[in-house]
Short mmCIF file of N, CA and C in Angstrom, two decimals:
data_model
loop_
_atom_site.label_atom_id
_atom_site.label_comp_id
_atom_site.label_asym_id
_atom_site.label_seq_id
_atom_site.Cartn_x
_atom_site.Cartn_y
_atom_site.Cartn_z
N MET H 27 -127.44 54.16 129.15
CA MET H 27 -128.40 53.58 130.05
C MET H 27 -128.94 52.34 129.54
N THR H 28 -129.01 51.29 130.33
CA THR H 28 -129.55 50.01 129.90
C THR H 28 -130.99 49.81 130.45
N ILE H 29 -131.57 48.78 130.00
CA ILE H 29 -132.96 48.45 130.37
C ILE H 29 -133.01 48.23 131.88
N GLU H 30 -131.96 47.71 132.51
CA GLU H 30 -131.90 47.42 133.98
C GLU H 30 -131.90 48.75 134.78
N ASP H 31 -131.50 49.84 134.09
CA ASP H 31 -131.48 51.19 134.76
C ASP H 31 -132.83 51.89 134.83
N LEU H 32 -133.78 51.32 134.05
CA LEU H 32 -135.05 51.99 133.95
C LEU H 32 -135.99 51.57 134.97
N PRO H 33 -136.98 52.43 135.38
CA PRO H 33 -137.86 52.05 136.45
C PRO H 33 -138.86 51.03 135.94
N VAL H 34 -139.21 50.17 136.86
CA VAL H 34 -140.26 49.03 136.59
C VAL H 34 -141.52 49.46 137.26
N ILE H 35 -142.64 49.37 136.46
CA ILE H 35 -143.95 49.69 137.03
C ILE H 35 -144.77 48.39 137.00
N GLY H 36 -145.31 48.06 138.14
CA GLY H 36 -146.26 46.93 138.25
C GLY H 36 -147.67 47.37 138.18
N VAL H 37 -148.42 46.71 137.51
CA VAL H 37 -149.88 47.13 137.19
C VAL H 37 -150.73 45.90 137.31
N SER H 38 -151.91 46.06 138.00
CA SER H 38 -152.84 45.00 138.06
C SER H 38 -154.27 45.47 137.75
N LEU H 39 -154.76 45.13 136.59
CA LEU H 39 -156.18 45.39 136.24
C LEU H 39 -157.00 44.09 136.39
N GLU H 40 -156.39 43.08 137.01
CA GLU H 40 -157.10 41.74 137.21
C GLU H 40 -157.49 41.13 135.98
N HIS H 41 -156.69 41.16 135.08
CA HIS H 41 -157.00 40.41 133.70
C HIS H 41 -157.21 38.93 134.13
N PRO H 42 -158.24 38.28 133.58
CA PRO H 42 -158.40 36.89 133.83
C PRO H 42 -157.43 35.95 133.30
N ASP H 43 -156.74 36.33 132.23
CA ASP H 43 -155.76 35.44 131.52
C ASP H 43 -154.69 36.27 130.82
N THR H 44 -153.73 35.54 130.33
CA THR H 44 -152.61 36.32 129.63
C THR H 44 -153.07 36.88 128.29
N VAL H 45 -154.02 36.23 127.68
CA VAL H 45 -154.64 36.84 126.35
C VAL H 45 -155.24 38.20 126.65
N ALA H 46 -156.01 38.36 127.63
CA ALA H 46 -156.59 39.61 128.04
C ALA H 46 -155.56 40.61 128.40
N ALA H 47 -154.55 40.16 129.13
CA ALA H 47 -153.41 41.10 129.51
C ALA H 47 -152.71 41.57 128.30
N GLU H 48 -152.42 40.63 127.33
CA GLU H 48 -151.73 41.08 126.18
C GLU H 48 -152.57 41.99 125.20
N HIS H 49 -153.86 41.86 125.20
CA HIS H 49 -154.69 42.75 124.36
C HIS H 49 -154.64 44.14 125.02
N TRP H 50 -154.64 44.20 126.37
CA TRP H 50 -154.58 45.55 127.04
C TRP H 50 -153.19 46.14 126.73
N LEU H 51 -152.15 45.31 126.81
CA LEU H 51 -150.82 45.79 126.51
C LEU H 51 -150.66 46.42 125.11
N ALA H 52 -151.27 45.71 124.18
CA ALA H 52 -151.22 46.12 122.73
C ALA H 52 -151.98 47.49 122.54
N ALA H 53 -152.84 47.73 123.39
CA ALA H 53 -153.64 48.98 123.25
C ALA H 53 -153.02 50.29 123.90
N LEU H 54 -151.88 49.99 124.56
CA LEU H 54 -151.27 51.19 125.22
C LEU H 54 -150.75 52.15 124.21
N PRO H 55 -150.84 53.44 124.50
CA PRO H 55 -150.33 54.45 123.52
C PRO H 55 -148.89 54.49 123.32
N THR H 56 -148.15 53.95 124.24
CA THR H 56 -146.75 53.84 124.23
C THR H 56 -146.30 52.39 124.50
N THR H 57 -145.50 51.80 123.56
CA THR H 57 -145.00 50.45 123.72
C THR H 57 -143.88 50.43 124.65
N PRO H 58 -143.93 49.52 125.72
CA PRO H 58 -142.86 49.49 126.65
C PRO H 58 -141.66 48.78 125.95
N VAL H 59 -140.49 48.84 126.51
CA VAL H 59 -139.38 48.15 125.99
C VAL H 59 -139.27 46.71 126.66
N LEU H 60 -140.01 46.58 127.76
CA LEU H 60 -140.09 45.23 128.43
C LEU H 60 -141.46 45.13 129.12
N ALA H 61 -142.11 44.11 128.87
CA ALA H 61 -143.43 43.89 129.48
C ALA H 61 -143.56 42.43 129.77
N CYS H 62 -143.86 42.05 131.03
CA CYS H 62 -144.01 40.65 131.43
C CYS H 62 -145.35 40.53 132.10
N THR H 63 -145.95 39.30 131.86
CA THR H 63 -147.18 38.95 132.59
C THR H 63 -146.77 38.17 133.86
N HIS H 64 -147.56 38.29 134.89
CA HIS H 64 -147.30 37.61 136.17
C HIS H 64 -148.58 37.10 136.69
N LEU H 65 -148.57 35.80 136.98
CA LEU H 65 -149.79 35.17 137.62
C LEU H 65 -149.84 35.57 139.07
N MET H 66 -150.95 36.06 139.53
CA MET H 66 -151.14 36.50 140.96
C MET H 66 -152.23 35.62 141.56
N ARG H 67 -152.14 35.38 142.79
CA ARG H 67 -153.05 34.48 143.46
C ARG H 67 -154.04 35.21 144.34
N SER H 68 -153.73 36.50 144.71
CA SER H 68 -154.65 37.18 145.62
C SER H 68 -154.90 38.61 144.98
N PRO H 69 -156.09 39.20 145.24
CA PRO H 69 -157.16 38.58 146.12
C PRO H 69 -157.84 37.41 145.52
N ARG H 70 -157.76 37.22 144.20
CA ARG H 70 -158.17 36.16 143.49
C ARG H 70 -157.25 35.85 142.27
N PRO H 71 -157.11 34.69 141.71
CA PRO H 71 -156.29 34.42 140.58
C PRO H 71 -156.54 35.47 139.45
N HIS H 72 -155.44 36.07 138.95
CA HIS H 72 -155.49 36.98 137.86
C HIS H 72 -154.04 37.21 137.27
N VAL H 73 -153.99 38.00 136.26
CA VAL H 73 -152.80 38.33 135.55
C VAL H 73 -152.50 39.76 135.82
N ALA H 74 -151.26 40.04 136.30
CA ALA H 74 -150.72 41.42 136.47
C ALA H 74 -149.59 41.60 135.49
N LEU H 75 -149.12 42.80 135.32
CA LEU H 75 -148.11 43.08 134.41
C LEU H 75 -146.89 43.84 135.03
N SER H 76 -145.70 43.66 134.61
CA SER H 76 -144.65 44.59 134.86
C SER H 76 -144.16 45.26 133.58
N LEU H 77 -143.98 46.55 133.68
CA LEU H 77 -143.67 47.34 132.52
C LEU H 77 -142.46 48.19 132.65
N VAL H 78 -141.72 48.29 131.63
CA VAL H 78 -140.48 49.17 131.60
C VAL H 78 -140.70 49.99 130.36
N PHE H 79 -140.63 51.27 130.57
CA PHE H 79 -140.64 52.26 129.40
C PHE H 79 -139.35 52.96 129.25
N ALA H 80 -138.94 53.17 127.97
CA ALA H 80 -137.68 53.92 127.78
C ALA H 80 -137.90 55.44 127.97
N GLY H 81 -139.07 55.90 127.83
CA GLY H 81 -139.39 57.32 128.18
C GLY H 81 -140.40 57.41 129.25
N GLU H 82 -141.15 58.32 129.17
CA GLU H 82 -142.17 58.55 130.21
C GLU H 82 -143.33 57.48 130.11
N ALA H 83 -143.76 56.96 131.09
CA ALA H 83 -144.90 56.01 131.06
C ALA H 83 -146.20 56.75 130.75
N PRO H 84 -147.11 56.05 130.06
CA PRO H 84 -148.45 56.65 129.94
C PRO H 84 -149.11 56.90 131.31
N PRO H 85 -149.89 58.03 131.41
CA PRO H 85 -150.54 58.32 132.63
C PRO H 85 -151.57 57.21 132.97
N SER H 86 -151.83 57.10 134.23
CA SER H 86 -153.04 56.26 134.69
C SER H 86 -152.97 54.86 134.04
N LEU H 87 -151.96 54.09 134.30
CA LEU H 87 -152.00 52.75 133.73
C LEU H 87 -152.92 51.80 134.50
N GLY H 88 -153.19 52.14 135.73
CA GLY H 88 -154.12 51.24 136.45
C GLY H 88 -153.55 51.11 137.95
N PRO H 89 -154.21 50.29 138.69
CA PRO H 89 -153.83 50.03 140.10
C PRO H 89 -152.44 49.48 140.15
N PRO H 90 -151.58 49.98 141.05
CA PRO H 90 -150.18 49.44 141.14
C PRO H 90 -150.08 48.06 141.62
N CYS H 91 -149.21 47.33 141.16
CA CYS H 91 -148.95 45.94 141.69
C CYS H 91 -147.50 45.73 141.98
N PRO H 92 -147.17 46.09 143.30
CA PRO H 92 -145.71 46.04 143.70
C PRO H 92 -145.11 44.64 143.54
N GLU H 93 -145.98 43.61 143.69
CA GLU H 93 -145.44 42.16 143.52
C GLU H 93 -145.06 41.94 142.13
N ALA H 94 -145.71 42.43 141.10
CA ALA H 94 -145.25 42.25 139.71
C ALA H 94 -143.93 43.01 139.51
N ALA H 95 -143.87 44.21 139.96
CA ALA H 95 -142.67 45.05 139.79
C ALA H 95 -141.43 44.35 140.51
N ALA H 96 -141.73 43.77 141.72
CA ALA H 96 -140.64 43.07 142.44
C ALA H 96 -140.17 41.89 141.72
N ALA H 97 -141.11 41.08 141.11
CA ALA H 97 -140.76 39.93 140.38
C ALA H 97 -139.91 40.25 139.20
N GLN H 98 -140.22 41.34 138.55
CA GLN H 98 -139.42 41.75 137.44
C GLN H 98 -137.98 42.24 137.84
N LEU H 99 -137.98 43.03 138.89
CA LEU H 99 -136.66 43.49 139.37
C LEU H 99 -135.75 42.42 139.81
N THR H 100 -136.30 41.42 140.40
CA THR H 100 -135.46 40.31 140.95
C THR H 100 -135.36 39.19 139.80
N ARG H 101 -136.09 39.33 138.80
CA ARG H 101 -136.11 38.34 137.73
C ARG H 101 -136.38 36.94 138.21
N THR H 102 -137.32 36.86 139.16
CA THR H 102 -137.72 35.60 139.74
C THR H 102 -138.81 34.92 139.03
N SER H 103 -139.74 35.73 138.39
CA SER H 103 -140.82 35.21 137.62
C SER H 103 -141.34 36.25 136.60
N GLY H 104 -142.04 35.74 135.72
CA GLY H 104 -142.65 36.63 134.69
C GLY H 104 -142.53 36.06 133.29
N ARG H 105 -143.47 36.24 132.55
CA ARG H 105 -143.50 35.77 131.13
C ARG H 105 -143.33 36.94 130.26
N ALA H 106 -142.27 37.00 129.52
CA ALA H 106 -141.97 38.15 128.70
C ALA H 106 -142.82 38.17 127.45
N VAL H 107 -143.47 39.35 127.23
CA VAL H 107 -144.34 39.48 125.99
C VAL H 107 -143.69 40.46 125.12
N VAL H 108 -143.17 41.61 125.67
CA VAL H 108 -142.43 42.60 124.95
C VAL H 108 -140.96 42.51 125.51
N TYR H 109 -140.05 42.41 124.67
CA TYR H 109 -138.67 42.42 125.13
C TYR H 109 -137.74 42.73 123.96
N PRO H 110 -136.53 43.20 124.15
CA PRO H 110 -135.60 43.52 123.02
C PRO H 110 -135.40 42.37 122.15
N GLY H 111 -135.74 42.60 120.81
CA GLY H 111 -135.50 41.61 119.73
C GLY H 111 -136.67 40.71 119.48
N VAL H 112 -137.82 40.85 120.21
CA VAL H 112 -138.92 39.93 120.01
C VAL H 112 -139.42 40.04 118.55
N ARG H 113 -139.39 41.19 117.94
CA ARG H 113 -139.88 41.32 116.54
C ARG H 113 -139.02 40.67 115.50
N ASP H 114 -137.76 40.33 115.93
CA ASP H 114 -136.84 39.60 114.99
C ASP H 114 -137.01 38.12 115.10
N LEU H 115 -137.80 37.58 115.96
CA LEU H 115 -137.92 36.21 116.16
C LEU H 115 -139.10 35.56 115.34
N VAL H 116 -138.93 35.64 114.09
CA VAL H 116 -139.92 35.08 113.17
C VAL H 116 -139.31 34.01 112.25
N GLY H 117 -140.16 33.03 111.94
CA GLY H 117 -139.59 31.94 111.08
C GLY H 117 -138.81 30.90 111.80
N THR H 118 -137.97 30.23 111.14
CA THR H 118 -137.09 29.32 111.76
C THR H 118 -135.66 29.80 111.99
N LEU H 119 -135.27 29.77 113.21
CA LEU H 119 -133.96 30.32 113.58
C LEU H 119 -133.20 29.34 114.38
N SER H 120 -131.87 29.33 114.31
CA SER H 120 -131.05 28.54 115.18
C SER H 120 -131.09 29.11 116.64
N VAL H 121 -130.83 28.32 117.58
CA VAL H 121 -130.78 28.74 118.99
C VAL H 121 -129.81 29.88 119.10
N ALA H 122 -128.65 29.75 118.43
CA ALA H 122 -127.63 30.88 118.48
C ALA H 122 -128.16 32.18 117.96
N GLU H 123 -129.02 32.04 116.86
CA GLU H 123 -129.62 33.29 116.30
C GLU H 123 -130.62 33.91 117.26
N ILE H 124 -131.34 33.04 117.96
CA ILE H 124 -132.37 33.57 118.95
C ILE H 124 -131.66 34.34 120.07
N ILE H 125 -130.56 33.78 120.54
CA ILE H 125 -129.83 34.38 121.63
C ILE H 125 -129.14 35.70 121.13
N ALA H 126 -128.59 35.71 119.97
CA ALA H 126 -127.93 36.85 119.40
C ALA H 126 -128.89 37.99 119.05
N ARG H 127 -130.07 37.64 118.58
CA ARG H 127 -131.02 38.68 118.16
C ARG H 127 -131.95 39.21 119.20
N SER H 128 -132.01 38.60 120.33
CA SER H 128 -132.98 38.98 121.35
C SER H 128 -132.49 38.98 122.71
N ALA H 129 -133.30 39.43 123.70
CA ALA H 129 -132.88 39.34 125.17
C ALA H 129 -132.90 37.96 125.73
N ILE H 130 -133.36 36.96 124.96
CA ILE H 130 -133.42 35.64 125.44
C ILE H 130 -132.02 35.21 125.65
N GLU H 131 -131.74 34.59 126.86
CA GLU H 131 -130.38 34.26 127.24
C GLU H 131 -130.15 32.74 127.22
N ARG H 132 -131.23 32.03 127.23
CA ARG H 132 -131.05 30.55 127.25
C ARG H 132 -132.29 29.91 126.56
N VAL H 133 -132.02 28.80 125.82
CA VAL H 133 -133.16 28.02 125.16
C VAL H 133 -132.98 26.67 125.70
N GLU H 134 -134.12 26.20 126.32
CA GLU H 134 -134.17 24.80 126.88
C GLU H 134 -135.10 23.92 126.19
N VAL H 135 -134.82 22.59 126.24
CA VAL H 135 -135.71 21.61 125.68
C VAL H 135 -136.26 20.97 126.84
N LEU H 136 -137.63 20.91 126.96
CA LEU H 136 -138.31 20.37 128.09
C LEU H 136 -137.80 19.01 128.36
N GLY H 137 -137.42 18.78 129.57
CA GLY H 137 -136.87 17.53 130.08
C GLY H 137 -135.45 17.22 129.52
N GLY H 138 -134.90 18.09 128.83
CA GLY H 138 -133.57 17.80 128.25
C GLY H 138 -132.48 18.76 128.55
N GLY H 139 -132.73 19.86 129.23
CA GLY H 139 -131.73 20.77 129.53
C GLY H 139 -131.46 21.81 128.44
N ALA H 140 -130.36 22.42 128.32
CA ALA H 140 -130.05 23.48 127.36
C ALA H 140 -130.12 22.87 125.95
N ALA H 141 -130.63 23.66 125.11
CA ALA H 141 -130.66 23.21 123.68
C ALA H 141 -129.29 23.50 123.03
N ASP H 142 -128.95 22.64 122.09
CA ASP H 142 -127.72 22.91 121.29
C ASP H 142 -127.90 24.18 120.54
N HIS H 143 -126.86 24.97 120.43
CA HIS H 143 -126.93 26.27 119.71
C HIS H 143 -127.12 26.12 118.21
N THR H 144 -126.91 24.93 117.66
CA THR H 144 -127.15 24.68 116.26
C THR H 144 -128.58 24.23 115.99
N ALA H 145 -129.32 23.86 117.01
CA ALA H 145 -130.66 23.36 116.88
C ALA H 145 -131.56 24.46 116.29
N MET H 146 -132.50 24.02 115.47
CA MET H 146 -133.32 24.95 114.75
C MET H 146 -134.68 25.01 115.42
N VAL H 147 -135.13 26.26 115.63
CA VAL H 147 -136.49 26.45 116.33
C VAL H 147 -137.41 27.13 115.34
N ASP H 148 -138.54 26.54 115.12
CA ASP H 148 -139.65 27.11 114.39
C ASP H 148 -140.46 27.98 115.36
N THR H 149 -140.22 29.24 115.28
CA THR H 149 -140.83 30.22 116.23
C THR H 149 -142.33 30.34 116.17
N GLY H 150 -142.85 30.12 114.95
CA GLY H 150 -144.29 30.38 114.83
C GLY H 150 -144.72 31.77 115.06
N GLY H 151 -143.69 32.61 115.12
CA GLY H 151 -144.02 34.08 115.36
C GLY H 151 -144.60 34.39 116.75
N PHE H 152 -144.40 33.46 117.65
CA PHE H 152 -144.94 33.65 119.05
C PHE H 152 -143.95 33.02 120.01
N VAL H 153 -143.17 33.96 120.56
CA VAL H 153 -142.13 33.49 121.46
C VAL H 153 -142.19 34.20 122.84
N ARG H 154 -142.53 33.43 123.83
CA ARG H 154 -142.79 34.00 125.17
C ARG H 154 -141.85 33.34 126.19
N PRO H 155 -140.66 33.83 126.39
CA PRO H 155 -139.74 33.28 127.40
C PRO H 155 -140.20 33.72 128.80
N HIS H 156 -139.64 33.03 129.80
CA HIS H 156 -139.91 33.25 131.20
C HIS H 156 -138.66 33.52 131.98
N TRP H 157 -138.71 34.30 132.96
CA TRP H 157 -137.55 34.55 133.92
C TRP H 157 -137.46 33.26 134.71
N ARG H 158 -136.26 32.69 134.68
CA ARG H 158 -135.98 31.51 135.60
C ARG H 158 -134.63 31.70 136.19
N ALA H 159 -134.58 31.86 137.51
CA ALA H 159 -133.37 32.05 138.26
C ALA H 159 -132.54 33.16 137.65
N GLY H 160 -133.26 34.26 137.30
CA GLY H 160 -132.54 35.43 136.78
C GLY H 160 -132.17 35.38 135.28
N VAL H 161 -132.57 34.31 134.62
CA VAL H 161 -132.17 34.20 133.19
C VAL H 161 -133.48 34.16 132.35
N LEU H 162 -133.49 34.94 131.27
CA LEU H 162 -134.72 34.95 130.33
C LEU H 162 -134.58 33.65 129.46
N THR H 163 -135.44 32.73 129.80
CA THR H 163 -135.33 31.40 129.24
C THR H 163 -136.51 30.98 128.39
N LEU H 164 -136.22 30.52 127.15
CA LEU H 164 -137.31 30.00 126.31
C LEU H 164 -137.41 28.47 126.40
N ALA H 165 -138.59 28.02 126.80
CA ALA H 165 -138.76 26.57 126.81
C ALA H 165 -139.21 26.16 125.49
N THR H 166 -138.64 25.07 124.97
CA THR H 166 -139.10 24.49 123.72
C THR H 166 -139.33 22.99 123.85
N THR H 167 -139.93 22.46 122.82
CA THR H 167 -140.25 21.03 122.87
C THR H 167 -139.87 20.53 121.35
N PRO H 168 -139.47 19.21 121.30
CA PRO H 168 -139.21 18.67 119.93
C PRO H 168 -140.44 18.68 119.10
N ALA H 169 -140.19 18.86 117.73
CA ALA H 169 -141.28 18.87 116.83
C ALA H 169 -140.93 18.02 115.58
N VAL H 170 -141.85 17.93 114.73
CA VAL H 170 -141.62 17.18 113.45
C VAL H 170 -140.49 17.83 112.67
N GLY H 171 -139.73 17.09 111.96
CA GLY H 171 -138.69 17.64 111.11
C GLY H 171 -137.42 18.02 111.89
N ASP H 172 -137.20 17.28 112.98
CA ASP H 172 -135.98 17.54 113.79
C ASP H 172 -135.81 18.98 114.12
N ARG H 173 -136.81 19.60 114.53
CA ARG H 173 -136.85 21.00 114.93
C ARG H 173 -137.42 21.10 116.35
N LEU H 174 -137.23 22.26 116.93
CA LEU H 174 -137.85 22.61 118.18
C LEU H 174 -139.01 23.65 117.89
N VAL H 175 -139.92 23.70 118.78
CA VAL H 175 -140.95 24.75 118.75
C VAL H 175 -141.08 25.22 120.22
N PRO H 176 -141.46 26.59 120.32
CA PRO H 176 -141.73 27.11 121.69
C PRO H 176 -142.84 26.22 122.35
N PHE H 177 -142.55 25.96 123.60
CA PHE H 177 -143.54 25.07 124.40
C PHE H 177 -144.88 25.77 124.41
N GLU H 178 -144.87 27.16 124.63
CA GLU H 178 -146.19 27.85 124.67
C GLU H 178 -146.47 28.26 123.19
N THR H 179 -147.74 27.90 122.76
CA THR H 179 -148.15 28.27 121.50
C THR H 179 -149.22 29.41 121.53
N ARG H 180 -149.40 30.05 120.35
CA ARG H 180 -150.45 31.10 120.33
C ARG H 180 -151.82 30.51 120.60
N THR H 181 -151.98 29.30 120.12
CA THR H 181 -153.36 28.66 120.28
C THR H 181 -153.23 27.31 121.00
N PRO H 182 -153.08 27.37 122.34
CA PRO H 182 -152.88 26.10 123.08
C PRO H 182 -154.14 25.20 123.05
N THR H 183 -153.96 23.98 123.11
CA THR H 183 -155.04 23.09 123.26
C THR H 183 -155.56 23.13 124.58
N PRO H 184 -156.90 23.32 124.79
CA PRO H 184 -157.51 23.45 126.16
C PRO H 184 -157.26 22.06 126.81
N CYS H 185 -157.05 22.11 128.11
CA CYS H 185 -156.97 20.92 128.91
C CYS H 185 -158.21 20.10 128.76
N CYS H 186 -158.02 18.77 128.54
CA CYS H 186 -159.18 17.81 128.43
C CYS H 186 -159.95 18.12 127.20
N ALA H 187 -159.34 18.67 126.10
CA ALA H 187 -160.09 18.99 124.89
C ALA H 187 -160.48 17.70 124.10
N ALA H 188 -159.79 16.66 124.27
CA ALA H 188 -160.10 15.37 123.64
C ALA H 188 -161.02 14.51 124.40
N HIS H 189 -161.56 14.95 125.46
CA HIS H 189 -162.43 14.10 126.29
C HIS H 189 -163.86 14.45 126.08
#
């Protein structure tokens, strides 16, 4: 049985942001094999989750969110937080190693297309790929030392922080 054969559960507790959604996810009694956050617009902007469990899902996860489940099933959107291999993505790894060790299928450089498989990525221990056109894709950006870093960081600079 593969991860694609397992049921997808969509849940919305109307988390205000991905940080709150990830805290909730970390507190679950059972860790899913795949968990993605999804930005929802209605009834007001919030973050929902799609979850895939290898075994039985914990009871009473919260209000269902069919939109999040559908996005995961179609791989049209979603930011992966838990996925196969995520724990092995620490330190500096080549693009080829990232693809070999995890469910990430493609690494891109913002504005530059697919990253060379020999390019080195300083993961910072925080790797959150997105579903893009059915492919789990990690967006990166060039960094000091001829390396790449994930575009999304654990501690992003707030918009207009320097103003």
